[in-house]
Every structure is written in structure tokens, then in C-alpha cells.
Amino acid sequence: MTKVEELAQGVLSGEIRSIARAITVIENNAPEAKKLVSSIYPHTGKAHIIGFTGAGGAGKSTLIEKIVREYRRNGKTVGVVAVDPTSPFTGGAFLGDRIRMQELSTDPGVFIRSMASRNYPGGIARATKDAVKVLDAAGKDIVIVETVGAGQSEVEIIKVAQTVVVVHAPGLGDEIQAIKAGIMEIADIFVVNKADRENANKTVMDIQAILQLNNKETAWKPPVLKTVALTGEGVPQLIEKIEEHRLLLEKGLKHKGSREKAEAELIEAIKEKVVSSVLEGLRKEGEFEQLVGEIVEREIDPASAAEKLLKKALKDAEA
Amino acid sequence: MQTERKIRVLIAKPGLDSHDRGAKVVARALRDAGMEVIYTGLRQTPEQIAETALQEDVDVIGLSILSGAHKTLFPRIMDLLKKKGLTDVTVFAGGIIPEEDVEEMKKLGIKEVFGPGTPTERIIKYVLENVPKRT
Ligand code: B12
Ligand SMILES: Nc1nc2c(ncn2[C@@H]2O[C@H](COP(=O)(O)OP(=O)(O)O)[C@@H](O)[C@H]2O)c(=O)[nH]1
Ligand SMILES: [Mg+2]
């Protein structure tokens, strides 16, 4: 067996060290990453993947800890990928989600991985999707992804998760604006956490009011639930809703959903391949560097330069 | 796309000690030096620390302790790391560890010990020079 095959084998047998190493290989985009993902891919598709998004401080990590405990009580195994932001200036990251999940770390039925966004846009990391595949292939029944939590533009999570939970908390300021601005459409379930605070009901009503503006006929109406992550209040009800959503997906929507996901993933993979192979060719010719110089000197604009290069690259490809 | 390797560090506080300033200062300094720092908060058991290091696949573990319990906690942590096969991880420590204990800690496999007043630049430099070479 080659080293990659061995690693893949380890992942499939649920061996912790292999799972951890495999995620690192994928994160670092090491040479063997592609082979690794393709060898585990046939064994994925069994886990239910749940995304948690919403502003920082809303209580996502605390809530996830309680949800994992509840799933464990129900006999399910769980994987968690918790993403925190990378500093665009230093490239470093402070990964602190585990602080809220300390007691889960010695449960053999739970695997938690902290992940830096490495400047990938949309609230997750480039490696998140494939890390989820690793945990899925390793046999976890449930895989949970916690996004960065910057707010508005965190929509990448819908490409990864089957059920998206948007978490809010009373008193986070302009956050209802943020819901309107984008996260709204991606939520399958809304949670108002910190329901122990007095204005929680107002937050619930605000969200319901926005939901009512959207009167499209849909098979699934996103419910709005209250939780207190500190005590676990409302968590069984949340899991019930997640389960309802999963069953609905299974009954019919799943096919559509998974086709869309597959299409998005294919397009992304093509983009990556095309860009890197075309760029490689262009750099070899030397014309690339020359055009960069011309753009700097304002002799040509970037769009025209790209067109010029691509015309040539495509002609080369035909020849 | 290129290979993008980052140094992953676990900063952990074993035992019942709640002096966390030093650990946070070190965590921030390493983050600002471009590393990915996992911080797990206060009151970690040796089991939690070893298991976290395993799942997070870290290159380096930094233990911060000011309570005086290093002589009982560190041997347990090093033992668990060995049992889990994490022998290629660099472990170092800081906080209040008396001079006369340092030799004993190093015998356990703790590679270096940094006391109060250590400039963070020295800690960063140490990590950069002592990250294990992994394939
Ligand atoms: C501030 C402080 C507190 C604060 C802590 C606040 C907090 N959130 O951290 C409070 C008031 C809560 C506190 C409480 C207590 N404290 Co106190 N406290 C201190 C004090 C004065 C400074 C510690 C500090 O924050 N330094 C600043 C930071 C930046 O420095 P640092 O932690 O040393 O970290 C540096 C290095 O050590 C190193 N480092 C640290 N960790 C790591 C990790 C790695 C991986 C690396 C590479 C380096 C590294 O790098 C850092 C930067 O240079 C020290 C005395 C002292 N001079 O150290 C006593 C001291 C640590 N406390 C002490 C005691 C006894 C207590 C109490 C038991 C007092 C009591 N009887 O109630 C309680 C215990 C609380 C508890 N449950 O743990 C004793 C410990 C004695 C011992 N170990 O034998 C000390 C040494 C005072 C003394 N001389 O007696 N304390
Ligand atoms: N009062 C109250 N505080 C909570 C609740 N859930 C979480 N918190 C606190 O909110 C803070 C942020 O929680 P965290 O889980 O880290 O939020 P995240 O950034 O969304 O992951 C922490 O101090 C938690 O203790 C809750 O239900 N009620
Ligand atoms: Mg969090």
C-alpha cells in the first residue's frame, strides 16, 4: 500500500490519528491531497451535515457543545469542524471554539477539529468541504460545521451543509439588518439563543416578521426556535427540527439538493484546474510577465491583457 | 494551487490553575507570528490535552502552568502523548517552574522552559527553530 492508501484506509476504519492527518494533508493542499479525497469519496454521503452560522458571540460554539451531547445520548457519533478567521495581515489565527467544547474532547465518539479560514471567503475554509468528507467517510453519523461568524456574507456554508442553522442572540445590535441582507435565504432553521435574556421574544418576533415578507410556497418553512445554550434548554426541540428537515430532504428534495451541490463542486473544481493549468502555460511563455509590466506602466488595462493572453492560450490548446 | 503549510500550536493550561494571562500573551504572540494557535481555555486534564493534540494534529504543544503542580501533571501528559503515538510533537512550557525542577522536566521530554519576563520574540524564535520536520 502507498502512504496515501494507508492514510485513506485509516480514515475509513475511523482511526483518530489518520483522520487528523488526512485533514492536515487537505488543509495544506499537500501533493497527495487529491488522491486522498478521491479514494475516500465513494465512502461519503452517509452523514447528515449541519451548518451553524451567525454573528460572533451569538453562542454557536456553546450551542454545538450541547447539541453534540444530545446526539451522543441518542447514540450517534459526531464530527465537528469549527472555523475561525485567519488574520489577513499576519496569516496567523487564534482558534478558540474548543474552549466551549472542552468536555467533549475525551469522548471517543466525538472528533473536533479547529480550522483557520486561511482567507477563503464566505465564512469557511477552502478545506472545510473536504474535511467534512473525511469525517463522513470515517463513519460519523452527524457532521457539524461552525462558520467564522462574521455575519452577512457567510453563504458558502450552503455548499457544504444539508441543514443550515442560523443562530442569533438578543442584543447583538444591527444583526436583524444582517439577516435581511443575506443570511436570511440560507437558513433552514432559525435559533434565538440566550433566551434567558429578557428581549429574546422581541428578537423572535423580528425574525418572524421578516419571514412573513417571504410568502413563496415552499415545502419547508424555516421555524424560529429559542434556546439557552448555557443550560441546554431548547436543544432537544432543535434536534427534532433538524431531524424533520433531514427526513424531508431524504423524501425528495435531497436529490435536487445534492445535484445542485454536485454541480457547484464540479464547477469549482473546473475553475481551479483551468486557472492553474492556463496560468502555468502562460508563465512559461514569458508573455505573462511582460503584460504584468505593461499593466503597471498603464500601457494596457488588465481586462484587455487577460483577453489577449487567453486568446493565445486557447489557440495553443486547440493546436 | 500551491502547498500551504502552517505551524499549528496547542497552548494548554493543565490543572486547576487559573492564571491565564501568560498563556494568552504567548498564544497571541504566536498568532501574530503567522501561526495557527489552538487555545483550549483553563483547567484541562492531561487526557484532554493529549486528545486535543491528537485530533488537532498540532506540531507544537505549549504548556502554561503557574500553580506549582507541574511535577505531577507534566509526567502524566508526556506519558499520554507517548501512548497516543505523538512522539514527533515538540512540547515546551512556561510559567512558574523553579530552576531546580527544569532538569527533571527536560528529562520527561519537555524541550524548553520559559519563565516570567521572557520576551515573546524569544518564544517565537524558539518555535520557528524547533518545529518538527514532518512529511
Ligand atoms: C496576576 C496574578 C494572579 C491573578 C491571575 C489573573 C489571571 N487571569 O491570570 C490572580 C489575582 C487571579 C491570582 C490568583 C492566585 N495566585 Co497568582 N499571581 C499573579 C502574578 C502576580 C502575575 C502572573 C501574571 O499574570 N504574569 C504576567 C504573565 C504575562 O506572565 P507569565 O504568566 O509568567 O507568563 C510569561 C512566562 O512565564 C512565559 N509563559 C507562561 N506560560 C507559557 C507557556 C508557554 C508555552 C511558553 C513558551 C511560555 C509561557 O511567557 C510569558 C511571557 O513572558 C504572579 C506572580 C508573578 N510574578 O508571576 C502570582 C502567582 C503566580 N500567584 C500565586 C498564587 C499562590 C496565587 C493564588 C493561589 C493566591 C491565593 N492564595 O489565592 C491564586 C490562585 C488562583 C488560581 N485558582 O489559580 C503564586 C504561585 C506560587 C507557586 N506556583 O508556587 C505567584 C507566583 C505569586 C507568588 N510569588 O507567590 N494570581
Ligand atoms: N446568557 C447566555 N449566554 C450565553 C448563552 N450561550 C452562550 N452564551 C455566552 O456567549 C458567549 C459567546 O459564546 P460562544 O459560544 O463562544 O459564541 P460564538 O462566537 O457564536 O461561537 C460566551 O460567553 C457564552 O458563555 C446563553 O444561552 N445565554
Ligand atoms: Mg465560536
Coordinates of C-alpha atoms and ligand atoms in Angstrom, one line a residue:
Chain A
M1 CA 0.0 0.0 0.0
T2 CA 1.2 3.5 -0.7
K3 CA 1.2 6.1 2.0
V4 CA -2.0 7.7 0.7
E5 CA -3.8 4.4 0.5
E6 CA -2.7 3.7 4.1
L7 CA -4.0 7.1 5.2
A8 CA -7.3 6.6 3.4
Q9 CA -7.6 3.1 5.0
G10 CA -7.0 4.6 8.4
V11 CA -9.7 7.2 7.8
L12 CA -12.2 4.5 6.7
S13 CA -11.5 2.5 9.8
G14 CA -12.2 5.6 11.9
E15 CA -8.6 5.7 13.3
I16 CA -8.2 9.1 15.0
R17 CA -4.6 9.8 14.0
S18 CA -5.4 9.1 10.4
I19 CA -8.4 11.3 10.4
A20 CA -6.4 14.1 11.9
R21 CA -3.5 13.7 9.5
A22 CA -5.9 13.5 6.5
I23 CA -7.4 16.8 7.4
T24 CA -4.0 18.4 7.7
V25 CA -3.0 17.0 4.2
I26 CA -6.1 18.5 2.8
E27 CA -5.7 21.9 4.6
N28 CA -2.1 22.2 3.4
N29 CA -3.1 21.1 -0.1
A30 CA -0.2 18.7 0.0
P31 CA 0.6 16.8 -3.2
E32 CA -1.3 13.7 -2.0
A33 CA -4.5 15.6 -1.1
K34 CA -6.3 15.0 -4.4
K35 CA -5.6 11.2 -4.4
L36 CA -6.7 11.1 -0.7
V37 CA -10.1 12.8 -1.4
S38 CA -10.8 10.7 -4.4
S39 CA -10.1 7.4 -2.6
I40 CA -12.4 8.3 0.3
Y41 CA -15.2 9.9 -1.8
P42 CA -17.1 6.7 -2.6
H43 CA -17.5 6.2 1.1
T44 CA -19.1 9.5 1.8
G45 CA -22.7 10.6 1.7
K46 CA -23.9 8.8 4.8
A47 CA -23.5 11.6 7.4
H48 CA -26.0 14.3 8.0
I49 CA -24.2 17.6 7.7
I50 CA -25.4 20.6 9.7
G51 CA -24.0 24.1 9.4
F52 CA -24.1 26.7 12.2
T53 CA -23.7 30.3 11.2
G54 CA -24.5 33.7 12.7
A55 CA -22.6 36.6 14.3
G56 CA -19.7 36.0 16.6
G57 CA -20.7 35.8 20.3
A58 CA -24.2 34.6 19.5
G59 CA -23.4 31.3 21.2
K60 CA -22.7 28.9 18.3
S61 CA -19.9 27.0 20.0
T62 CA -21.7 26.7 23.3
L63 CA -24.8 25.5 21.5
I64 CA -22.9 23.0 19.4
E65 CA -21.4 21.5 22.6
K66 CA -24.9 20.9 23.9
I67 CA -26.2 19.5 20.7
V68 CA -23.3 17.1 20.4
R69 CA -24.1 15.9 23.9
E70 CA -27.7 15.3 23.0
Y71 CA -26.7 13.4 19.9
R72 CA -24.3 11.3 21.9
R73 CA -27.2 10.5 24.3
N74 CA -29.1 9.3 21.3
G75 CA -26.2 7.0 20.4
K76 CA -24.9 9.0 17.4
T77 CA -21.3 9.7 16.7
V78 CA -20.3 13.2 15.8
G79 CA -17.6 15.2 13.9
V80 CA -17.2 18.9 14.3
V81 CA -15.2 21.4 12.1
A82 CA -15.0 24.8 13.8
V83 CA -13.7 27.6 11.6
D84 CA -12.2 30.8 12.9
P85 CA -10.8 33.7 10.9
T86 CA -7.2 34.0 9.7
S87 CA -5.6 37.4 10.0
P88 CA -5.1 38.8 6.5
F89 CA -2.1 40.7 7.7
T90 CA -0.1 38.0 9.6
G91 CA -1.6 34.8 8.2
G92 CA -2.0 33.6 11.8
A93 CA -5.1 32.6 13.6
F94 CA -6.5 32.2 17.1
L95 CA -8.7 29.1 17.2
G96 CA -10.8 29.3 20.3
D97 CA -14.0 27.4 19.7
R98 CA -12.8 24.4 21.6
I99 CA -12.8 26.4 24.8
R100 CA -16.6 25.8 24.9
M101 CA -16.3 22.1 24.0
Q102 CA -13.6 21.0 26.4
E103 CA -15.5 18.2 27.9
L104 CA -16.3 16.6 24.6
S105 CA -12.6 16.1 23.8
T106 CA -12.2 12.8 25.6
D107 CA -15.4 11.2 24.2
P108 CA -14.3 8.6 21.7
G109 CA -17.5 9.1 19.7
V110 CA -16.6 12.8 19.0
F111 CA -13.9 14.2 16.8
I112 CA -13.4 18.0 16.9
R113 CA -11.1 19.9 14.5
S114 CA -10.4 23.7 14.7
M115 CA -9.7 25.2 11.3
A116 CA -8.4 28.6 10.2
S117 CA -10.2 30.2 7.3
R118 CA -6.9 30.9 5.5
N119 CA -8.5 33.9 3.8
Y120 CA -11.1 31.8 1.9
P121 CA -14.2 33.9 1.6
G122 CA -17.7 33.1 2.7
G123 CA -17.2 32.1 6.4
I124 CA -15.5 28.7 5.9
A125 CA -12.1 27.5 4.8
R126 CA -11.2 26.0 1.4
A127 CA -10.5 22.7 3.1
T128 CA -13.8 22.6 5.1
K129 CA -15.8 20.8 2.5
D130 CA -13.2 18.0 2.2
A131 CA -12.6 17.8 5.9
V132 CA -16.3 17.1 6.2
K133 CA -15.9 14.3 3.7
V134 CA -13.1 12.8 5.8
L135 CA -15.4 12.8 8.9
D136 CA -18.2 11.4 6.8
A137 CA -16.1 8.6 5.4
A138 CA -14.7 7.9 8.9
G139 CA -18.3 6.9 9.8
K140 CA -19.6 9.9 11.8
D141 CA -23.4 9.9 11.8
I142 CA -23.5 13.7 12.2
V143 CA -21.0 16.3 11.0
I144 CA -21.3 19.8 12.3
V145 CA -19.6 22.9 10.8
E146 CA -19.3 26.1 12.7
T147 CA -18.6 29.1 10.4
V148 CA -16.3 32.1 11.2
G149 CA -19.2 34.2 12.3
A150 CA -18.5 37.5 10.6
G151 CA -22.2 37.9 9.7
Q152 CA -23.5 39.0 6.3
S153 CA -21.7 37.2 3.6
E154 CA -21.4 33.8 5.1
V155 CA -23.2 31.9 2.4
E156 CA -20.6 29.3 1.5
I157 CA -22.0 27.1 4.2
I158 CA -24.9 26.1 1.9
K159 CA -22.5 24.4 -0.4
V160 CA -21.3 22.2 2.5
A161 CA -24.2 21.6 4.8
Q162 CA -27.6 20.0 4.2
T163 CA -29.3 21.7 7.1
V164 CA -28.2 25.3 7.9
V165 CA -29.0 26.7 11.3
V166 CA -28.7 30.5 11.7
V167 CA -28.0 31.5 15.3
H168 CA -29.0 34.9 16.7
A169 CA -29.0 36.4 20.2
P170 CA -30.8 39.3 21.6
G171 CA -28.8 42.5 22.0
L172 CA -26.3 41.9 19.2
G173 CA -27.2 45.3 17.6
D174 CA -27.7 45.5 13.9
E175 CA -28.0 41.9 13.4
I176 CA -31.5 41.8 12.2
Q177 CA -30.2 44.0 9.3
A178 CA -27.7 41.3 8.6
I179 CA -30.4 38.7 8.3
K180 CA -32.2 40.8 5.8
A181 CA -29.0 41.4 3.9
G182 CA -28.3 37.8 3.1
I183 CA -28.2 35.1 5.7
M184 CA -32.0 35.0 5.6
E185 CA -32.2 33.0 2.4
I186 CA -29.8 30.3 3.5
A187 CA -31.5 29.4 6.9
D188 CA -33.4 26.2 7.2
I189 CA -33.8 26.8 10.9
F190 CA -33.5 30.0 13.0
V191 CA -32.4 29.9 16.6
V192 CA -32.6 32.7 19.0
N193 CA -30.1 31.7 21.6
K194 CA -29.6 33.4 25.0
A195 CA -33.4 33.1 25.5
D196 CA -32.6 33.6 29.2
R197 CA -32.3 37.3 28.3
E198 CA -35.4 39.4 28.6
N199 CA -35.6 40.7 25.0
A200 CA -35.4 37.3 23.4
N201 CA -39.1 37.3 22.4
K202 CA -38.7 40.5 20.6
T203 CA -35.8 39.0 18.5
V204 CA -38.0 36.0 17.7
M205 CA -40.8 38.4 16.6
D206 CA -38.5 40.4 14.5
I207 CA -37.3 37.3 12.6
Q208 CA -40.8 36.1 12.2
A209 CA -41.8 39.4 10.7
I210 CA -39.1 39.2 8.1
L211 CA -40.0 35.6 7.3
Q212 CA -43.6 36.6 6.7
L213 CA -42.4 39.0 3.9
N214 CA -41.3 36.0 2.0
N215 CA -44.6 34.3 1.1
K216 CA -43.2 31.9 -1.5
E217 CA -44.8 28.5 -1.4
T218 CA -42.2 26.2 -0.1
A219 CA -42.1 22.6 1.2
W220 CA -40.2 23.8 4.2
K221 CA -41.0 26.9 6.3
P222 CA -37.9 27.8 8.4
P223 CA -39.0 27.6 12.1
V224 CA -37.8 30.0 14.7
L225 CA -36.7 28.3 18.0
K226 CA -35.5 29.6 21.3
T227 CA -32.5 28.1 23.1
V228 CA -30.4 28.7 26.2
A229 CA -27.1 27.1 25.2
L230 CA -25.7 27.6 28.7
T231 CA -28.2 25.2 30.2
G232 CA -29.2 23.2 27.1
E233 CA -32.8 24.4 27.2
G234 CA -34.5 24.0 23.8
V235 CA -31.8 21.7 22.5
P236 CA -33.9 18.6 22.2
Q237 CA -36.5 20.6 20.2
L238 CA -33.8 22.0 17.9
I239 CA -32.6 18.5 17.2
E240 CA -36.1 17.4 16.5
K241 CA -36.4 20.1 13.8
I242 CA -33.1 19.2 12.3
E243 CA -34.3 15.6 12.1
E244 CA -37.6 16.8 10.5
H245 CA -35.6 18.7 7.9
R246 CA -33.3 15.8 7.2
L247 CA -36.3 13.5 6.6
L248 CA -37.8 16.0 4.2
L249 CA -34.6 16.1 2.3
E250 CA -34.5 12.3 2.2
K251 CA -38.0 12.1 0.9
G252 CA -37.4 14.1 -2.3
L253 CA -35.6 17.3 -2.0
K254 CA -32.4 15.5 -1.4
H255 CA -32.0 14.5 -5.0
K256 CA -32.3 18.1 -6.1
G257 CA -30.2 19.5 -3.3
S258 CA -27.4 17.0 -3.9
R259 CA -27.4 17.6 -7.7
E260 CA -27.0 21.3 -7.1
K261 CA -24.2 20.7 -4.7
A262 CA -22.5 18.3 -7.1
E263 CA -22.8 20.9 -9.9
A264 CA -21.4 23.7 -7.8
E265 CA -18.5 21.4 -6.7
L266 CA -17.8 20.4 -10.3
I267 CA -17.7 24.0 -11.5
E268 CA -15.4 25.0 -8.7
A269 CA -13.1 22.1 -9.5
I270 CA -13.0 23.0 -13.2
K271 CA -12.3 26.6 -12.3
E272 CA -9.4 25.6 -10.1
K273 CA -7.9 23.3 -12.8
V274 CA -8.4 25.7 -15.7
V275 CA -6.9 28.6 -13.9
S276 CA -3.9 26.7 -12.7
S277 CA -3.1 24.9 -15.9
V278 CA -3.7 28.0 -18.1
L279 CA -1.6 30.2 -15.8
E280 CA 1.2 27.6 -15.8
G281 CA 1.3 27.7 -19.6
L282 CA 1.2 31.5 -19.8
R283 CA 4.0 31.9 -17.3
K284 CA 6.3 29.6 -19.2
E285 CA 6.0 31.7 -22.4
G286 CA 7.2 34.9 -20.6
E287 CA 4.4 37.0 -22.1
F288 CA 2.6 36.9 -18.8
E289 CA 5.4 38.8 -17.0
Q290 CA 5.7 41.2 -19.9
L291 CA 2.0 42.1 -19.7
V292 CA 2.2 42.5 -15.9
G293 CA 4.8 45.1 -16.6
E294 CA 2.7 46.8 -19.2
I295 CA -0.3 46.9 -16.8
V296 CA 2.0 48.5 -14.1
E297 CA 3.1 51.1 -16.7
R298 CA -0.6 51.7 -17.7
E299 CA 0.2 50.7 -21.3
I300 CA -2.7 48.1 -21.2
D301 CA -5.6 47.5 -18.8
P302 CA -5.9 44.2 -17.0
A303 CA -9.1 43.1 -18.8
S304 CA -7.6 43.6 -22.3
A305 CA -4.4 41.9 -21.2
A306 CA -6.4 38.9 -20.0
E307 CA -8.2 38.7 -23.3
K308 CA -5.0 38.8 -25.2
L309 CA -3.4 36.1 -23.2
L310 CA -6.5 33.8 -23.2
K311 CA -6.9 34.0 -26.9
K312 CA -3.4 32.8 -27.3
A313 CA -3.8 30.1 -24.6
L314 CA -6.9 28.7 -26.2
K315 CA -5.4 28.6 -29.6
D316 CA -2.4 26.7 -28.2
A317 CA -4.8 24.3 -26.6
E318 CA -6.6 23.6 -29.9
A319 CA -3.3 23.1 -31.8
Chain B
M1 CA -2.7 25.8 -6.3
Q2 CA 0.2 25.6 -4.0
T3 CA 1.0 23.6 -0.9
E4 CA 0.4 25.9 2.1
R5 CA 1.8 24.6 5.3
K6 CA 1.2 26.4 8.6
I7 CA 2.6 25.8 12.0
R8 CA -0.2 24.5 14.3
V9 CA 0.3 25.1 18.0
L10 CA -1.7 24.0 21.0
I11 CA -1.5 26.3 24.1
A12 CA -2.9 24.4 27.0
K13 CA -3.3 25.1 30.7
P14 CA -3.3 21.9 32.7
G15 CA -4.7 21.6 36.2
L16 CA -6.7 23.8 38.4
D17 CA -4.5 26.9 37.9
S18 CA -6.5 29.9 36.6
H19 CA -3.5 32.2 35.8
D20 CA -4.2 32.6 32.1
R21 CA -2.5 35.9 31.2
G22 CA 0.8 34.3 30.3
A23 CA -0.9 31.6 28.1
K24 CA -2.9 34.3 26.3
V25 CA 0.1 36.5 25.8
V26 CA 2.0 33.6 24.3
A27 CA -1.0 32.5 22.2
R28 CA -1.4 36.0 20.7
A29 CA 2.3 36.4 20.0
L30 CA 2.5 33.1 18.1
R31 CA -0.7 34.0 16.2
D32 CA 0.8 37.4 15.2
A33 CA 3.9 35.5 14.0
G34 CA 1.7 33.7 11.5
M35 CA 0.9 30.5 13.3
E36 CA -2.4 28.8 13.9
V37 CA -2.9 28.7 17.6
I38 CA -5.5 26.5 19.3
Y39 CA -6.3 27.7 22.8
T40 CA -8.5 25.4 24.9
G41 CA -9.0 27.5 28.0
L42 CA -8.5 26.8 31.7
R43 CA -8.5 23.6 33.7
Q44 CA -7.5 21.0 31.2
T45 CA -6.9 17.4 32.3
P46 CA -3.8 15.6 30.9
E47 CA -6.3 13.4 29.0
Q48 CA -8.0 16.4 27.4
I49 CA -4.7 17.9 26.4
A50 CA -3.3 14.8 24.8
E51 CA -6.5 14.0 23.0
T52 CA -6.8 17.6 21.7
A53 CA -3.3 17.5 20.4
L54 CA -4.1 14.3 18.6
Q55 CA -7.3 15.5 16.9
E56 CA -5.9 18.9 16.0
D57 CA -2.7 17.3 14.6
V58 CA -0.5 20.0 16.1
D59 CA 3.2 20.4 15.5
V60 CA 3.9 22.0 18.9
I61 CA 2.3 21.9 22.4
G62 CA 3.0 24.8 24.8
L63 CA 2.0 24.1 28.4
S64 CA 1.4 27.1 30.7
I65 CA 1.4 26.5 34.5
L66 CA 1.8 28.8 37.4
S67 CA 0.3 26.6 40.2
G68 CA 3.3 24.6 41.1
A69 CA 1.6 21.3 40.0
H70 CA 3.9 20.7 37.0
K71 CA 5.7 17.8 38.8
T72 CA 2.5 15.7 38.9
L73 CA 0.8 16.9 35.7
F74 CA 3.7 17.0 33.2
P75 CA 4.7 13.3 33.6
R76 CA 1.1 12.3 33.0
I77 CA 0.8 14.5 29.9
M78 CA 4.1 13.2 28.4
D79 CA 3.1 9.6 29.1
L80 CA -0.3 10.0 27.4
L81 CA 1.3 11.7 24.4
K82 CA 3.6 8.8 24.0
K83 CA 0.7 6.3 24.3
K84 CA -1.1 8.1 21.5
G85 CA 2.0 8.0 19.3
L86 CA 2.6 11.7 19.4
T87 CA 6.3 11.4 19.8
D88 CA 7.1 13.8 16.9
V89 CA 5.4 16.7 18.6
T90 CA 7.6 19.4 20.2
V91 CA 6.5 20.1 23.8
F92 CA 7.7 23.1 25.7
A93 CA 6.4 25.0 28.7
G94 CA 6.3 28.3 30.6
G95 CA 5.0 29.9 33.8
I96 CA 6.3 29.4 37.3
I97 CA 8.6 26.5 37.2
P98 CA 11.5 26.7 39.7
E99 CA 15.1 26.4 38.3
E100 CA 15.7 23.2 40.3
D101 CA 12.8 21.5 38.5
V102 CA 13.8 22.3 35.0
E103 CA 16.2 19.5 34.6
E104 CA 13.6 17.0 35.7
M105 CA 11.1 18.4 33.2
K106 CA 13.6 18.1 30.4
K107 CA 14.2 14.5 31.3
L108 CA 10.5 13.9 30.7
G109 CA 10.8 15.3 27.2
I110 CA 9.8 18.9 27.7
K111 CA 12.2 20.6 25.4
E112 CA 12.4 24.0 26.9
V113 CA 11.0 26.0 29.8
F114 CA 10.4 29.8 29.8
G115 CA 9.9 31.7 33.0
P116 CA 8.4 35.1 33.9
G117 CA 9.6 38.1 31.9
T118 CA 10.6 36.1 28.8
P119 CA 10.3 38.4 25.8
T120 CA 7.8 36.9 23.3
E121 CA 10.3 37.3 20.5
R122 CA 12.4 34.6 22.1
I123 CA 9.4 32.3 22.3
I124 CA 8.5 32.8 18.6
K125 CA 12.1 32.3 17.6
Y126 CA 12.3 29.1 19.6
V127 CA 9.1 27.7 18.0
L128 CA 10.3 28.6 14.5
E129 CA 13.7 26.8 15.1
N130 CA 12.1 23.7 16.8
V131 CA 9.1 22.8 14.7
P132 CA 9.5 19.2 13.9
K133 CA 10.1 18.4 10.2
R134 CA 7.2 16.3 9.1
T135 CA 6.4 14.8 5.8
Ligands
B12_1 C1 -1.6 38.1 38.2 C2 -1.5 37.0 39.3 C3 -2.7 36.4 39.7 C4 -4.1 36.8 39.2 C5 -4.3 36.0 37.9 C6 -5.1 36.7 36.8 C7 -5.1 35.9 35.5 N1 -6.3 35.8 34.9 O1 -4.1 35.4 35.1 C8 -5.0 36.4 40.4 C9 -5.2 37.5 41.3 C10 -6.4 35.8 39.9 C11 -4.1 35.3 41.0 C12 -4.6 34.4 41.9 C13 -3.8 33.5 42.6 N2 -2.4 33.5 42.6 CO1 -1.4 34.5 41.5 N3 -0.2 35.6 40.6 C14 -0.2 36.6 39.7 C15 1.2 37.2 39.4 C16 1.3 38.4 40.3 C17 1.4 37.5 38.0 C18 1.1 36.4 37.0 C19 1.0 37.1 35.6 O2 -0.1 37.2 35.1 N4 2.1 37.5 35.0 C20 2.1 38.1 33.7 C21 2.3 37.0 32.6 C22 2.3 37.6 31.2 O3 3.5 36.3 32.9 P1 3.6 34.7 33.0 O4 2.3 34.1 33.3 O5 4.7 34.4 33.9 O6 4.0 34.3 31.5 C23 5.2 34.6 31.0 C24 6.2 33.4 31.1 O7 6.0 32.7 32.3 C25 6.1 32.6 29.9 N5 5.0 31.6 29.8 C26 3.9 31.5 30.5 N6 3.1 30.5 30.0 C27 3.8 30.0 29.0 C28 3.5 28.9 28.1 C29 4.4 28.6 27.1 C30 4.1 27.5 26.2 C31 5.6 29.4 27.0 C32 6.6 29.1 25.9 C33 5.9 30.4 27.8 C34 5.0 30.7 28.8 O8 5.8 33.6 28.9 C35 5.1 34.7 29.5 C36 5.6 35.9 28.9 O9 6.9 36.2 29.3 C37 2.1 36.0 39.9 C38 3.5 36.5 40.4 C39 4.5 36.5 39.3 N7 5.3 37.5 39.4 O10 4.5 35.7 38.4 C40 1.3 35.4 41.0 C41 1.4 33.9 41.4 C42 1.6 33.1 40.1 N8 0.2 33.6 42.1 C43 0.4 32.8 43.0 C44 -0.6 32.3 43.9 C45 -0.2 31.5 45.1 C46 -2.0 32.6 43.6 C47 -3.2 32.2 44.4 C48 -3.2 30.7 44.9 C49 -3.3 33.2 45.6 C50 -4.3 32.8 46.7 N9 -3.8 32.3 47.8 O11 -5.5 32.9 46.5 C51 -4.4 32.4 43.5 C52 -4.7 31.2 42.7 C53 -5.7 31.3 41.7 C54 -6.0 30.0 40.9 N10 -7.1 29.3 41.1 O12 -5.1 29.6 40.2 C55 1.9 32.4 43.2 C56 2.1 31.0 42.7 C57 3.1 30.3 43.6 C58 3.6 29.0 43.1 N11 3.3 28.5 41.9 O13 4.3 28.4 43.8 C59 2.6 33.5 42.4 C60 3.9 33.1 41.8 C61 2.8 34.7 43.4 C62 3.8 34.3 44.5 N12 5.1 34.7 44.3 O14 3.5 33.6 45.4 N13 -2.8 35.5 40.7
LIG2 N1 -26.7 34.3 28.9 C1 -26.3 33.4 27.9 N2 -25.1 33.4 27.5 C2 -24.7 32.5 26.6 C3 -25.6 31.6 26.0 N3 -25.0 30.9 25.1 C4 -23.7 31.3 25.1 N4 -23.5 32.3 25.9 C5 -22.3 33.1 26.1 O1 -22.0 33.9 25.0 C6 -20.6 33.9 24.8 C7 -20.2 33.6 23.4 O2 -20.5 32.2 23.2 P1 -19.8 31.4 22.0 O3 -20.4 30.0 22.1 O4 -18.3 31.5 22.1 O5 -20.3 32.2 20.7 P2 -19.9 32.0 19.2 O6 -18.9 33.1 18.9 O7 -21.1 32.3 18.4 O8 -19.3 30.7 19.0 C8 -19.9 33.1 25.8 O9 -19.5 33.9 26.9 C9 -21.1 32.2 26.3 O10 -20.9 31.7 27.6 C10 -26.9 31.6 26.6 O11 -27.8 30.8 26.2 N5 -27.2 32.5 27.5
MG3 MG -17.4 30.0 18.2

